[in-house]
Short mmCIF file of C-alpha atoms in Angstrom, two decimals:
data_model
loop_
_atom_site.label_atom_id
_atom_site.label_comp_id
_atom_site.label_asym_id
_atom_site.label_seq_id
_atom_site.Cartn_x
_atom_site.Cartn_y
_atom_site.Cartn_z
CA UNK J 1 -8.64 -0.64 -4.48
CA UNK J 2 -11.89 -2.61 -4.33
CA UNK J 3 -14.26 -1.15 -6.88
CA UNK J 4 -11.52 0.55 -8.91
CA UNK J 5 -9.23 -2.19 -10.21
CA UNK J 6 -9.68 -5.39 -12.17
CA UNK J 7 -9.25 -8.84 -10.63
CA UNK J 8 -6.03 -9.30 -12.60
CA UNK J 9 -4.60 -6.07 -11.18
CA UNK J 10 -5.74 -7.11 -7.70
CA UNK J 11 -3.88 -10.42 -8.10
CA UNK J 12 -0.65 -8.67 -9.10
CA UNK J 13 -0.98 -6.09 -6.31
CA UNK J 14 -1.65 -8.94 -3.81
CA UNK J 15 1.46 -10.81 -4.88
CA UNK J 16 3.59 -7.66 -4.65
CA UNK J 17 2.13 -6.85 -1.19
CA UNK J 18 2.68 -10.34 0.06
CA UNK J 19 6.33 -10.27 -0.90
CA UNK J 20 6.76 -6.74 0.47
CA UNK J 21 5.14 -7.77 3.78
CA UNK J 22 7.45 -10.76 4.13
CA UNK J 23 10.49 -8.63 3.30
CA UNK J 24 9.42 -5.86 5.68
CA UNK J 25 8.96 -8.41 8.53
CA UNK J 26 12.43 -9.77 7.86
CA UNK J 27 14.04 -6.32 7.76
CA UNK J 28 12.21 -4.93 10.80
CA UNK J 29 12.84 -7.94 12.99
CA UNK J 30 16.40 -9.01 11.98
CA UNK J 31 18.06 -5.79 10.79
CA UNK J 32 16.32 -3.09 12.76
CA UNK J 33 15.54 -5.23 15.79
CA UNK J 34 12.07 -3.74 16.04
CA UNK J 35 9.83 -5.55 18.55
CA UNK J 36 6.55 -5.88 16.68
CA UNK J 37 5.02 -9.02 18.14
CA UNK J 38 2.12 -9.24 15.72
CA UNK J 39 3.98 -7.73 12.73
CA UNK J 40 1.26 -5.11 12.38
CA UNK J 41 3.50 -2.49 10.86
CA UNK J 42 4.63 -4.81 8.10
CA UNK J 43 1.36 -6.56 7.43
CA UNK J 44 -0.94 -3.49 7.54
CA UNK J 45 1.39 -0.52 7.20
CA UNK J 46 3.62 -1.46 4.31
CA UNK J 47 0.97 -3.32 2.36
CA UNK J 48 -1.55 -0.55 2.94
CA UNK J 49 0.85 2.01 1.47
CA UNK J 50 1.71 -0.15 -1.53
CA UNK J 51 -1.98 -0.97 -2.14
CA UNK J 52 -3.00 2.64 -1.92
CA UNK J 53 -0.32 3.77 -4.33
CA UNK J 54 -1.02 0.83 -6.70
CA UNK J 55 -4.65 1.95 -6.94
CA UNK J 56 -3.43 5.23 -8.47
CA UNK J 57 -1.66 3.47 -11.27
CA UNK J 58 -4.07 0.60 -11.94
CA UNK J 59 -7.55 2.14 -11.53
CA UNK J 60 -9.80 1.15 -14.41
CA UNK J 61 -12.67 3.40 -15.62
CA UNK J 62 -14.46 0.30 -16.98
CA UNK J 63 -14.74 -0.97 -13.39
CA UNK J 64 -15.62 2.46 -11.93
CA UNK J 65 -16.00 5.56 -14.14
CA UNK J 66 -14.90 7.80 -11.21
CA UNK J 67 -11.39 6.36 -11.27
CA UNK J 68 -8.89 6.27 -14.09
CA UNK J 69 -5.22 5.46 -13.70
CA UNK J 70 -3.26 8.67 -14.10
CA UNK J 71 -0.39 10.64 -12.53
CA UNK J 72 -3.06 12.87 -11.03
CA UNK J 73 -4.70 10.02 -9.20
CA UNK J 74 -1.31 8.65 -8.17
CA UNK J 75 -0.49 12.07 -6.74
CA UNK J 76 -3.76 12.16 -4.80
CA UNK J 77 -3.03 8.68 -3.44
CA UNK J 78 0.52 9.79 -2.41
CA UNK J 79 -0.93 12.83 -0.65
CA UNK J 80 -3.48 10.65 1.21
CA UNK J 81 -0.76 8.29 2.33
CA UNK J 82 1.40 11.15 3.52
CA UNK J 83 -1.52 12.73 5.45
CA UNK J 84 -2.26 9.39 7.18
CA UNK J 85 1.37 8.90 8.08
CA UNK J 86 1.65 12.39 9.55
CA UNK J 87 -1.63 12.00 11.43
CA UNK J 88 -0.48 8.65 12.80
CA UNK J 89 2.81 10.01 13.94
CA UNK J 90 1.23 13.00 15.66
CA UNK J 91 -1.84 11.42 17.27
#
């Protein structure tokens, strides 16, 4: 998101990711009983997905002319997240 979104958007995305990370840690540890000692999947996985997708809907062409929030950019971000998830699962 750096270089594509405003500082106000970054603050909102950061707050959302912080809450999502905390919620994911709670669910993975208490409900799913996943043993993730450093909470890497919640802190990096969940927030990385949310941050990547949020870039697609909050990119600002005034910050970087190469990026403008659109459904097309959101679709590209979704595809990128999906590719990384598949790659991670396979490799």
